[in-house]
PDB file of C-alpha atoms in Angstrom:
ATOM      1  CA  MET A 407      83.417 115.550 126.845  1.00 45.00           C
ATOM      2  CA  ALA A 408      85.847 117.856 125.020  1.00 47.00           C
ATOM      3  CA  ASP A 409      88.601 117.540 127.644  1.00 54.00           C
ATOM      4  CA  LYS A 410      88.155 113.809 127.351  1.00 50.00           C
ATOM      5  CA  TRP A 411      88.505 113.707 123.566  1.00 51.00           C
ATOM      6  CA  SER A 412      91.442 115.847 124.029  1.00 54.00           C
ATOM      7  CA  ASP A 413      92.923 113.606 126.302  1.00 54.00           C
ATOM      8  CA  GLN A 414      92.494 110.652 123.851  1.00 56.00           C
ATOM      9  CA  ILE A 415      94.152 112.611 120.924  1.00 56.00           C
ATOM     10  CA  ARG A 416      97.410 113.509 123.074  1.00 58.00           C
ATOM     11  CA  ALA A 417      97.304 109.743 124.114  1.00 56.00           C
ATOM     12  CA  CYS A 418      97.270 108.691 120.594  1.00 64.00           C
ATOM     13  CA  GLY A 419     100.123 111.073 119.707  1.00 59.00           C
ATOM     14  CA  LEU A 420     102.306 109.693 122.342  1.00 69.00           C
ATOM     15  CA  PHE A 421     101.275 106.020 120.939  1.00 70.00           C
ATOM     16  CA  PHE A 422     102.426 107.127 117.208  1.00 69.00           C
ATOM     17  CA  ILE A 423     105.417 108.734 118.438  1.00 75.00           C
ATOM     18  CA  SER A 424     106.335 105.301 120.106  1.00 75.00           C
ATOM     19  CA  ILE A 425     105.601 103.622 116.914  1.00 74.00           C
ATOM     20  CA  VAL A 426     108.021 105.890 115.099  1.00 75.00           C
ATOM     21  CA  VAL A 427     110.803 105.759 117.588  1.00 77.00           C
ATOM     22  CA  LEU A 428     110.351 102.241 118.969  1.00 77.00           C
ATOM     23  CA  MET A 429     109.518 100.143 115.852  1.00 86.00           C
ATOM     24  CA  VAL A 430     110.027 101.929 112.471  1.00 88.00           C
ATOM     25  CA  ILE A 431     113.432 103.851 112.949  1.00 91.00           C
ATOM     26  CA  PRO A 432     115.335 100.761 114.387  1.00 92.00           C
ATOM     27  CA  LEU A 433     113.706  98.367 111.839  1.00 92.00           C
ATOM     28  CA  VAL A 434     114.898 100.800 108.676  1.00 95.00           C
ATOM     29  CA  TYR A 435     118.355 101.294 110.369  1.00 95.00           C
ATOM     30  CA  HIS A 436     119.045  97.671 110.729  1.00 94.00           C
ATOM     31  CA  CYS A 437     117.586  96.925 107.484  1.00 94.00           C
ATOM     32  CA  PHE A 438     119.696  99.379 105.576  1.00 95.00           C
ATOM     33  CA  VAL A 439     123.062  99.256 107.660  1.00 95.00           C
ATOM     34  CA  PHE A 440     123.464  96.007 108.859  1.00 94.00           C
ATOM     35  CA  LEU A 441     121.870  94.054 106.100  1.00 91.00           C
ATOM     36  CA  THR A 442     122.331  96.206 103.133  1.00 92.00           C
ATOM     37  CA  ALA A 443     125.500  98.536 103.422  1.00 93.00           C
ATOM     38  CA  ILE A 444     128.035  96.795 105.760  1.00 93.00           C
ATOM     39  CA  PRO A 445     127.664  93.373 103.710  1.00 91.00           C
ATOM     40  CA  LEU A 446     129.168  95.153 100.756  1.00 90.00           C
ATOM     41  CA  TRP A 447     132.455  96.440 102.722  1.00 91.00           C
ATOM     42  CA  ASP A 448     134.613  93.186 101.561  1.00 88.00           C
ATOM     43  CA  SER A 449     133.326  93.489  97.816  1.00 87.00           C
ATOM     44  CA  ASN A 450     133.063  97.284  97.235  1.00 88.00           C
ATOM     45  CA  PRO A 451     134.217  99.382 100.316  1.00 93.00           C
ATOM     46  CA  TRP A 452     133.678 102.545  98.305  1.00 94.00           C
ATOM     47  CA  SER A 453     129.940 101.810  97.586  1.00 91.00           C
ATOM     48  CA  CYS A 454     129.808 100.830 101.357  1.00 94.00           C
ATOM     49  CA  ALA A 455     131.112 104.096 102.513  1.00 96.00           C
ATOM     50  CA  ILE A 456     129.030 106.395  99.981  1.00 95.00           C
ATOM     51  CA  LEU A 457     125.963 104.500 101.067  1.00 95.00           C
ATOM     52  CA  LEU A 458     126.735 104.924 104.830  1.00 96.00           C
ATOM     53  CA  ILE A 459     127.681 108.539 104.587  1.00 97.00           C
ATOM     54  CA  CYS A 460     124.635 109.538 102.728  1.00 96.00           C
ATOM     55  CA  PHE A 461     122.400 107.480 104.958  1.00 97.00           C
ATOM     56  CA  HIS A 462     123.449 109.027 108.178  1.00 97.00           C
ATOM     57  CA  LEU A 463     123.769 112.462 106.748  1.00 97.00           C
ATOM     58  CA  LEU A 464     119.827 112.143 105.940  1.00 97.00           C
ATOM     59  CA  PHE A 465     118.972 110.236 109.342  1.00 96.00           C
ATOM     60  CA  ILE A 466     120.574 112.562 111.667  1.00 97.00           C
ATOM     61  CA  LEU A 467     118.899 115.460 109.893  1.00 97.00           C
ATOM     62  CA  LEU A 468     115.418 113.607 110.029  1.00 96.00           C
ATOM     63  CA  ILE A 469     115.929 112.555 113.771  1.00 95.00           C
ATOM     64  CA  VAL A 470     116.865 116.235 114.942  1.00 97.00           C
ATOM     65  CA  SER A 471     114.199 117.862 112.662  1.00 97.00           C
ATOM     66  CA  TYR A 472     111.654 115.409 114.452  1.00 94.00           C
ATOM     67  CA  TRP A 473     113.053 116.182 117.854  1.00 94.00           C
ATOM     68  CA  MET A 474     112.451 119.935 117.303  1.00 96.00           C
ATOM     69  CA  VAL A 475     109.224 119.710 115.877  1.00 95.00           C
ATOM     70  CA  ILE A 476     108.424 117.706 118.986  1.00 92.00           C
ATOM     71  CA  MET A 477     109.924 119.654 121.603  1.00 93.00           C
ATOM     72  CA  THR A 478     109.233 123.184 120.138  1.00 94.00           C
ATOM     73  CA  ASP A 479     106.607 125.255 121.501  1.00 93.00           C
ATOM     74  CA  ALA A 480     104.113 126.247 118.440  1.00 93.00           C
ATOM     75  CA  GLY A 481     103.942 129.725 119.863  1.00 91.00           C
ATOM     76  CA  GLY A 482     100.896 130.706 122.238  1.00 89.00           C
ATOM     77  CA  VAL A 483      98.966 134.129 122.485  1.00 84.00           C
ATOM     78  CA  PRO A 484     101.243 136.682 124.609  1.00 80.00           C
ATOM     79  CA  TYR A 485      99.831 137.674 127.952  1.00 70.00           C
ATOM     80  CA  GLU A 486      99.394 141.189 126.673  1.00 64.00           C
ATOM     81  CA  LEU A 487      96.449 140.011 124.828  1.00 65.00           C
ATOM     82  CA  ASP A 488      94.714 138.564 127.733  1.00 64.00           C
ATOM     83  CA  GLU A 489      91.182 140.106 128.433  1.00 60.00           C
ATOM     84  CA  ALA A 490      91.968 140.853 132.296  1.00 58.00           C
ATOM     85  CA  TRP A 491      95.452 142.363 131.431  1.00 56.00           C
ATOM     86  CA  ILE A 492      93.673 144.621 129.068  1.00 61.00           C
ATOM     87  CA  SER A 493      91.043 145.471 131.673  1.00 64.00           C
ATOM     88  CA  GLU A 494      93.688 146.261 134.077  1.00 56.00           C
ATOM     89  CA  LEU A 495      95.347 148.754 131.513  1.00 56.00           C
ATOM     90  CA  ASN A 496      91.949 150.402 130.911  1.00 61.00           C
ATOM     91  CA  LEU A 497      91.538 150.790 134.723  1.00 57.00           C
ATOM     92  CA  ALA A 498      94.904 152.020 135.220  1.00 55.00           C
ATOM     93  CA  HIS A 499      94.186 154.785 132.505  1.00 58.00           C
ATOM     94  CA  ARG A 500      90.956 155.639 134.027  1.00 58.00           C
ATOM     95  CA  PHE A 501      92.471 156.322 137.329  1.00 54.00           C
ATOM     96  CA  GLY A 502      95.890 157.709 136.432  1.00 53.00           C
ATOM     97  CA  LEU A 503      97.985 154.846 137.365  1.00 48.00           C
ATOM     98  CA  GLU A 504      99.729 154.263 134.129  1.00 48.00           C
ATOM     99  CA  ALA A 505     103.054 154.341 136.076  1.00 45.00           C
ATOM    100  CA  GLU A 506     102.351 151.493 138.021  1.00 46.00           C
ATOM    101  CA  VAL A 507     102.129 149.307 135.112  1.00 46.00           C
ATOM    102  CA  SER A 508     103.937 150.941 132.599  1.00 48.00           C
ATOM    103  CA  GLU A 509     107.263 148.424 132.921  1.00 49.00           C
ATOM    104  CA  ARG A 510     104.689 145.576 131.952  1.00 50.00           C
ATOM    105  CA  VAL A 511     103.698 147.508 128.550  1.00 48.00           C
ATOM    106  CA  SER A 512     105.709 147.661 125.448  1.00 46.00           C
ATOM    107  CA  GLU A 513     107.357 151.473 125.290  1.00 44.00           C
ATOM    108  CA  ASN A 514     106.567 151.082 121.692  1.00 47.00           C
ATOM    109  CA  ALA A 515     102.967 151.520 120.892  1.00 49.00           C
ATOM    110  CA  GLU A 516     103.006 150.522 117.416  1.00 49.00           C
ATOM    111  CA  ASN A 517     104.509 146.980 118.282  1.00 46.00           C
ATOM    112  CA  SER A 518     102.048 146.417 121.353  1.00 52.00           C
ATOM    113  CA  PRO A 519      99.861 143.732 120.956  1.00 48.00           C
ATOM    114  CA  LEU A 520      97.148 145.767 122.404  1.00 52.00           C
ATOM    115  CA  THR A 521      97.371 148.368 119.519  1.00 56.00           C
ATOM    116  CA  VAL A 522      98.327 145.987 116.814  1.00 57.00           C
ATOM    117  CA  PRO A 523      96.474 146.503 113.545  1.00 61.00           C
ATOM    118  CA  SER A 524      94.169 143.382 112.292  1.00 65.00           C
ATOM    119  CA  ALA A 525      93.845 142.168 108.681  1.00 64.00           C
ATOM    120  CA  GLU A 526      91.234 139.501 110.178  1.00 67.00           C
ATOM    121  CA  ARG A 527      88.320 140.937 112.011  1.00 62.00           C
ATOM    122  CA  LYS A 528      84.597 139.882 112.565  1.00 57.00           C
ATOM    123  CA  LEU A 529      81.752 140.500 110.098  1.00 56.00           C
ATOM    124  CA  ASP A 530      80.922 143.541 112.489  1.00 53.00           C
ATOM    125  CA  GLY A 531      84.428 144.765 112.302  1.00 55.00           C
ATOM    126  CA  ARG A 532      85.514 143.670 115.906  1.00 64.00           C
ATOM    127  CA  GLN A 533      88.755 142.225 117.171  1.00 72.00           C
ATOM    128  CA  ARG A 534      88.855 138.359 116.891  1.00 78.00           C
ATOM    129  CA  TYR A 535      88.229 137.122 120.308  1.00 79.00           C
ATOM    130  CA  CYS A 536      88.767 133.564 122.156  1.00 82.00           C
ATOM    131  CA  ARG A 537      86.134 132.830 124.636  1.00 82.00           C
ATOM    132  CA  LYS A 538      87.708 129.656 125.896  1.00 84.00           C
ATOM    133  CA  CYS A 539      91.156 131.493 126.559  1.00 81.00           C
ATOM    134  CA  ARG A 540      89.649 134.685 127.392  1.00 78.00           C
ATOM    135  CA  LYS A 541      92.025 136.294 125.130  1.00 79.00           C
ATOM    136  CA  PHE A 542      91.904 138.570 121.894  1.00 80.00           C
ATOM    137  CA  LYS A 543      93.466 136.621 118.822  1.00 84.00           C
ATOM    138  CA  PRO A 544      96.229 138.323 116.580  1.00 85.00           C
ATOM    139  CA  ASP A 545      95.746 137.623 113.020  1.00 87.00           C
ATOM    140  CA  ARG A 546      96.319 133.835 111.900  1.00 90.00           C
ATOM    141  CA  ALA A 547      96.003 132.449 115.650  1.00 91.00           C
ATOM    142  CA  HIS A 548      93.279 129.640 116.231  1.00 92.00           C
ATOM    143  CA  HIS A 549      92.196 127.925 119.343  1.00 92.00           C
ATOM    144  CA  CYS A 550      93.737 124.347 119.468  1.00 91.00           C
ATOM    145  CA  LYS A 551      91.045 122.259 121.415  1.00 87.00           C
ATOM    146  CA  TYR A 552      93.429 119.551 121.750  1.00 86.00           C
ATOM    147  CA  CYS A 553      96.312 121.721 123.164  1.00 86.00           C
ATOM    148  CA  GLY A 554      93.478 123.963 124.993  1.00 86.00           C
ATOM    149  CA  ARG A 555      94.836 127.135 123.959  1.00 89.00           C
ATOM    150  CA  CYS A 556      95.242 129.421 121.144  1.00 91.00           C
ATOM    151  CA  VAL A 557      98.124 128.844 118.820  1.00 94.00           C
ATOM    152  CA  LEU A 558     100.050 131.624 116.893  1.00 93.00           C
ATOM    153  CA  LYS A 559      99.654 130.932 112.839  1.00 94.00           C
ATOM    154  CA  MET A 560      98.196 127.595 113.834  1.00 95.00           C
ATOM    155  CA  ASP A 561      98.507 125.138 110.882  1.00 96.00           C
ATOM    156  CA  HIS A 562      97.189 121.985 112.292  1.00 94.00           C
ATOM    157  CA  HIS A 563      97.508 119.592 115.300  1.00 92.00           C
ATOM    158  CA  CYS A 564      99.920 116.524 114.354  1.00 90.00           C
ATOM    159  CA  PRO A 565      99.254 113.578 116.270  1.00 86.00           C
ATOM    160  CA  TRP A 566     102.548 112.182 114.656  1.00 87.00           C
ATOM    161  CA  VAL A 567     104.441 114.626 116.756  1.00 88.00           C
ATOM    162  CA  ASN A 568     101.828 115.130 119.536  1.00 87.00           C
ATOM    163  CA  ASN A 569     102.240 118.890 119.258  1.00 91.00           C
ATOM    164  CA  CYS A 570     100.350 121.847 117.474  1.00 94.00           C
ATOM    165  CA  ILE A 571     102.185 122.998 113.949  1.00 96.00           C
ATOM    166  CA  GLY A 572     102.387 126.738 113.935  1.00 95.00           C
ATOM    167  CA  TYR A 573     104.561 129.808 114.118  1.00 94.00           C
ATOM    168  CA  MET A 574     107.608 128.761 116.099  1.00 95.00           C
ATOM    169  CA  ASN A 575     107.847 125.051 114.660  1.00 95.00           C
ATOM    170  CA  TYR A 576     106.682 125.375 111.175  1.00 97.00           C
ATOM    171  CA  LYS A 577     110.120 125.240 109.700  1.00 97.00           C
ATOM    172  CA  PHE A 578     111.010 122.227 111.809  1.00 97.00           C
ATOM    173  CA  PHE A 579     108.046 120.524 110.788  1.00 97.00           C
ATOM    174  CA  ILE A 580     108.584 121.394 106.684  1.00 97.00           C
ATOM    175  CA  LEU A 581     112.237 119.910 107.256  1.00 98.00           C
ATOM    176  CA  PHE A 582     111.001 116.866 109.101  1.00 97.00           C
ATOM    177  CA  CYS A 583     108.604 116.139 106.337  1.00 97.00           C
ATOM    178  CA  SER A 584     111.227 116.652 103.592  1.00 97.00           C
ATOM    179  CA  TYR A 585     113.861 114.621 105.131  1.00 97.00           C
ATOM    180  CA  ALA A 586     111.558 111.787 105.722  1.00 96.00           C
ATOM    181  CA  THR A 587     110.393 111.699 102.145  1.00 97.00           C
ATOM    182  CA  ILE A 588     114.082 111.879 100.809  1.00 97.00           C
ATOM    183  CA  THR A 589     115.350 109.177 103.391  1.00 97.00           C
ATOM    184  CA  SER A 590     112.541 106.977 102.506  1.00 97.00           C
ATOM    185  CA  PHE A 591     112.977 107.253  98.775  1.00 97.00           C
ATOM    186  CA  TYR A 592     116.822 106.971  99.312  1.00 97.00           C
ATOM    187  CA  VAL A 593     116.179 103.369 101.333  1.00 97.00           C
ATOM    188  CA  ALA A 594     113.632 102.343  98.846  1.00 96.00           C
ATOM    189  CA  VAL A 595     115.792 102.727  95.806  1.00 96.00           C
ATOM    190  CA  THR A 596     118.785 101.223  97.610  1.00 95.00           C
ATOM    191  CA  ILE A 597     116.979  98.171  98.288  1.00 93.00           C
ATOM    192  CA  PHE A 598     115.088  98.008  95.056  1.00 92.00           C
ATOM    193  CA  THR A 599     118.730  98.262  93.102  1.00 91.00           C
ATOM    194  CA  GLY A 600     120.097  95.501  95.181  1.00 85.00           C
ATOM    195  CA  PHE A 601     116.925  93.198  94.080  1.00 85.00           C
ATOM    196  CA  ILE A 602     117.413  93.957  90.544  1.00 86.00           C
ATOM    197  CA  ALA A 603     121.294  93.023  90.940  1.00 80.00           C
ATOM    198  CA  LEU A 604     120.160  89.924  92.535  1.00 76.00           C
ATOM    199  CA  LEU A 605     118.136  89.289  89.189  1.00 78.00           C
ATOM    200  CA  ILE A 606     120.657  90.283  86.685  1.00 80.00           C
ATOM    201  CA  GLU A 607     123.438  87.775  88.552  1.00 75.00           C
ATOM    202  CA  GLY A 608     120.697  85.054  88.518  1.00 71.00           C
ATOM    203  CA  ARG A 609     121.342  84.336  91.955  1.00 72.00           C
ATOM    204  CA  GLU A 610     118.538  82.241  93.915  1.00 72.00           C
ATOM    205  CA  ILE A 611     116.352  84.099  96.144  1.00 70.00           C
ATOM    206  CA  GLN A 612     115.247  82.438  99.042  1.00 75.00           C
ATOM    207  CA  PHE A 613     112.361  83.705 101.463  1.00 77.00           C
ATOM    208  CA  THR A 614     113.882  83.661 104.945  1.00 84.00           C
ATOM    209  CA  ILE A 615     113.439  86.194 107.853  1.00 87.00           C
ATOM    210  CA  VAL A 616     115.991  88.538 106.017  1.00 85.00           C
ATOM    211  CA  GLU A 617     113.958  88.913 102.917  1.00 87.00           C
ATOM    212  CA  PHE A 618     111.066  88.977 104.790  1.00 90.00           C
ATOM    213  CA  GLU A 619     112.640  92.073 106.431  1.00 91.00           C
ATOM    214  CA  TYR A 620     113.795  93.517 103.288  1.00 91.00           C
ATOM    215  CA  VAL A 621     110.108  93.399 101.830  1.00 92.00           C
ATOM    216  CA  VAL A 622     108.536  95.037 104.746  1.00 93.00           C
ATOM    217  CA  VAL A 623     110.910  97.821 104.959  1.00 95.00           C
ATOM    218  CA  PHE A 624     110.563  98.360 100.853  1.00 95.00           C
ATOM    219  CA  CYS A 625     106.823  98.466 101.105  1.00 95.00           C
ATOM    220  CA  LEU A 626     106.956 100.807 104.176  1.00 94.00           C
ATOM    221  CA  MET A 627     109.471 103.172 102.558  1.00 96.00           C
ATOM    222  CA  MET A 628     107.261 103.171  99.334  1.00 96.00           C
ATOM    223  CA  ALA A 629     104.335 104.086 100.957  1.00 95.00           C
ATOM    224  CA  VAL A 630     105.918 106.685 103.169  1.00 95.00           C
ATOM    225  CA  THR A 631     107.605 108.270  99.868  1.00 97.00           C
ATOM    226  CA  VAL A 632     104.104 108.233  98.040  1.00 96.00           C
ATOM    227  CA  VAL A 633     102.070 109.725 100.849  1.00 95.00           C
ATOM    228  CA  LEU A 634     104.640 112.227 102.084  1.00 96.00           C
ATOM    229  CA  THR A 635     105.904 113.386  98.537  1.00 96.00           C
ATOM    230  CA  GLY A 636     102.357 114.823  97.978  1.00 96.00           C
ATOM    231  CA  PHE A 637     102.076 116.249 101.614  1.00 96.00           C
ATOM    232  CA  THR A 638     105.190 117.967 101.690  1.00 97.00           C
ATOM    233  CA  GLY A 639     104.730 119.379  98.386  1.00 97.00           C
ATOM    234  CA  PHE A 640     101.356 120.627  99.475  1.00 97.00           C
ATOM    235  CA  HIS A 641     103.091 122.460 102.468  1.00 97.00           C
ATOM    236  CA  TYR A 642     105.765 123.914 100.393  1.00 97.00           C
ATOM    237  CA  MET A 643     102.908 125.449  98.302  1.00 96.00           C
ATOM    238  CA  LEU A 644     101.430 127.012 101.421  1.00 96.00           C
ATOM    239  CA  LEU A 645     104.789 128.332 102.578  1.00 96.00           C
ATOM    240  CA  LEU A 646     105.292 129.897  99.126  1.00 96.00           C
ATOM    241  CA  LYS A 647     101.806 131.397  99.137  1.00 94.00           C
ATOM    242  CA  ASN A 648     102.233 132.443 103.038  1.00 94.00           C
ATOM    243  CA  MET A 649      99.111 130.346 103.949  1.00 94.00           C
ATOM    244  CA  SER A 650      98.479 127.843 106.947  1.00 94.00           C
ATOM    245  CA  THR A 651      96.272 124.870 106.223  1.00 94.00           C
ATOM    246  CA  ILE A 652      93.492 126.447 108.004  1.00 92.00           C
ATOM    247  CA  GLU A 653      93.509 129.356 106.052  1.00 90.00           C
ATOM    248  CA  HIS A 654      93.866 127.190 102.697  1.00 91.00           C
ATOM    249  CA  VAL A 655      90.601 125.481 104.155  1.00 89.00           C
ATOM    250  CA  GLU A 656      88.872 128.585 104.896  1.00 83.00           C
ATOM    251  CA  LYS A 657      89.355 129.880 101.165  1.00 78.00           C
ATOM    252  CA  ARG A 658      87.074 126.929 100.271  1.00 73.00           C
ATOM    253  CA  ASP A 659      84.552 128.955 101.686  1.00 70.00           C
ATOM    254  CA  PRO A 660      82.312 130.185  99.093  1.00 65.00           C
ATOM    255  CA  THR A 661      82.055 133.555 100.605  1.00 65.00           C
ATOM    256  CA  LYS A 662      85.988 133.731 100.970  1.00 64.00           C
ATOM    257  CA  LYS A 663      87.174 132.380  97.675  1.00 63.00           C
ATOM    258  CA  ASP A 664      87.412 135.488  95.946  1.00 65.00           C
ATOM    259  CA  GLN A 665      89.336 137.078  99.106  1.00 76.00           C
ATOM    260  CA  VAL A 666      92.992 137.867  98.345  1.00 82.00           C
ATOM    261  CA  ASN A 667      95.423 136.857 100.871  1.00 84.00           C
ATOM    262  CA  PRO A 668      96.644 139.584 102.548  1.00 87.00           C
ATOM    263  CA  PHE A 669      99.693 138.007 103.904  1.00 90.00           C
ATOM    264  CA  ASP A 670     101.225 137.067 100.581  1.00 91.00           C
ATOM    265  CA  LEU A 671     104.041 139.170 100.191  1.00 91.00           C
ATOM    266  CA  GLY A 672     105.696 137.304  97.215  1.00 92.00           C
ATOM    267  CA  ARG A 673     107.583 133.926  97.402  1.00 94.00           C
ATOM    268  CA  GLU A 674     110.869 135.198  98.551  1.00 95.00           C
ATOM    269  CA  LYS A 675     109.792 137.126 101.635  1.00 95.00           C
ATOM    270  CA  ASN A 676     107.212 134.397 102.251  1.00 95.00           C
ATOM    271  CA  TRP A 677     110.133 131.883 102.161  1.00 96.00           C
ATOM    272  CA  TYR A 678     112.219 134.403 104.400  1.00 95.00           C
ATOM    273  CA  GLN A 679     109.293 134.436 106.982  1.00 95.00           C
ATOM    274  CA  VAL A 680     110.063 130.575 108.044  1.00 96.00           C
ATOM    275  CA  PHE A 681     113.217 129.996 106.949  1.00 96.00           C
ATOM    276  CA  GLY A 682     115.009 133.374 107.586  1.00 93.00           C
ATOM    277  CA  THR A 683     117.515 135.300 105.465  1.00 93.00           C
ATOM    278  CA  ASN A 684     120.480 133.121 106.242  1.00 94.00           C
ATOM    279  CA  PRO A 685     120.819 130.272 103.340  1.00 94.00           C
ATOM    280  CA  TRP A 686     123.377 128.372 105.124  1.00 95.00           C
ATOM    281  CA  ILE A 687     120.942 127.311 107.722  1.00 95.00           C
ATOM    282  CA  TRP A 688     117.831 127.096 105.530  1.00 96.00           C
ATOM    283  CA  PHE A 689     117.712 123.194 105.416  1.00 96.00           C
ATOM    284  CA  LEU A 690     119.239 122.724 108.955  1.00 96.00           C
ATOM    285  CA  PRO A 691     117.065 122.368 111.853  1.00 96.00           C
ATOM    286  CA  VAL A 692     118.390 125.351 113.770  1.00 95.00           C
ATOM    287  CA  GLY A 693     117.054 128.891 114.007  1.00 91.00           C
ATOM    288  CA  GLY A 694     113.583 130.284 114.208  1.00 87.00           C
ATOM    289  CA  PRO A 695     110.941 132.453 112.101  1.00 91.00           C
ATOM    290  CA  GLN A 696     111.178 136.336 111.678  1.00 89.00           C
ATOM    291  CA  GLY A 697     108.836 138.302 113.376  1.00 87.00           C
ATOM    292  CA  ASP A 698     107.046 137.657 116.605  1.00 86.00           C
ATOM    293  CA  GLY A 699     103.906 135.850 115.478  1.00 87.00           C
ATOM    294  CA  VAL A 700     101.579 138.525 116.554  1.00 85.00           C
ATOM    295  CA  HIS A 701     102.487 141.427 113.968  1.00 84.00           C
ATOM    296  CA  TRP A 702     102.133 140.323 110.411  1.00 86.00           C
ATOM    297  CA  GLU A 703     103.175 142.562 107.356  1.00 87.00           C
ATOM    298  CA  THR A 704     100.455 142.513 104.741  1.00 85.00           C
ATOM    299  CA  SER A 705     100.510 142.895 100.951  1.00 78.00           C
ATOM    300  CA  GLU A 706      98.561 146.371 101.447  1.00 68.00           C
ATOM    301  CA  SER A 707     101.393 147.669 103.738  1.00 56.00           C
ATOM    302  CA  LEU A 708     103.911 147.212 100.722  1.00 51.00           C
ATOM    303  CA  GLN A 709     101.709 148.964  98.337  1.00 54.00           C
ATOM    304  CA  PRO A 710     103.197 152.701  97.745  1.00 50.00           C
ATOM    305  CA  GLN A 711     101.029 155.499  99.114  1.00 47.00           C
ATOM    306  CA  ALA A 712      98.736 157.615  96.794  1.00 43.00           C
TER     307      ALA A 712
END
């Protein structure tokens, strides 16, 4: 039953992507470029050029971000946390065969996933373990029933991109939401400005197929702007607090609401973890997060030792 439901969710994801790629994007592009900007060339070429340059800059960043969040794997739990692999290591140690598996183990014991200190443990103090994946889960990893595996720093499964949002693609997801919001607002304001100009000039408005397309695109862009403004702002808030959506929901648990977020390192370091330290590529859909998604610096590790 669970596999059938997961297949349905993935099918819905492909359907949502098809709607965006085959319907929404071409409709908005046609309305803005061919019905709004290009007709201005004869009367006001500078306005036409500025509108087209700004739109295509946002449009390219939006499309590339969308592509990256779809195609970038969110990050899976590494092989070293597999139960069978850990059993193999234990047997090797028991029978003195460490040399035969030494090449498959990190030389630095402190950075090995097998010895990583965990800030998230069960109530009895044991390491978190996924019975479905048969793997020990590092901090912030959760099992996605739709993808059928554990995802590093899982935020949520997004049907609009048919992918999990997690450690590796969270930056691209944030940029996609940001550029979708800005582009939608830019298109809606431009169309609305043109409508106001027609009213001021006293020109008669005839409700043809062109005007119908304007109304559809304007309403669609306004709806996307309203929805995504709050949604994107929510994720920037989570980013600055170094929390995922799952961790935010877990805070609603009465038994956990008073717990301090151990991964909150301050806004600056929280930002660097997702966007990196190079400000030139912060808002470009390139690069990746800091770290490996398994080992997480905690606020306790920043406190000076007594």
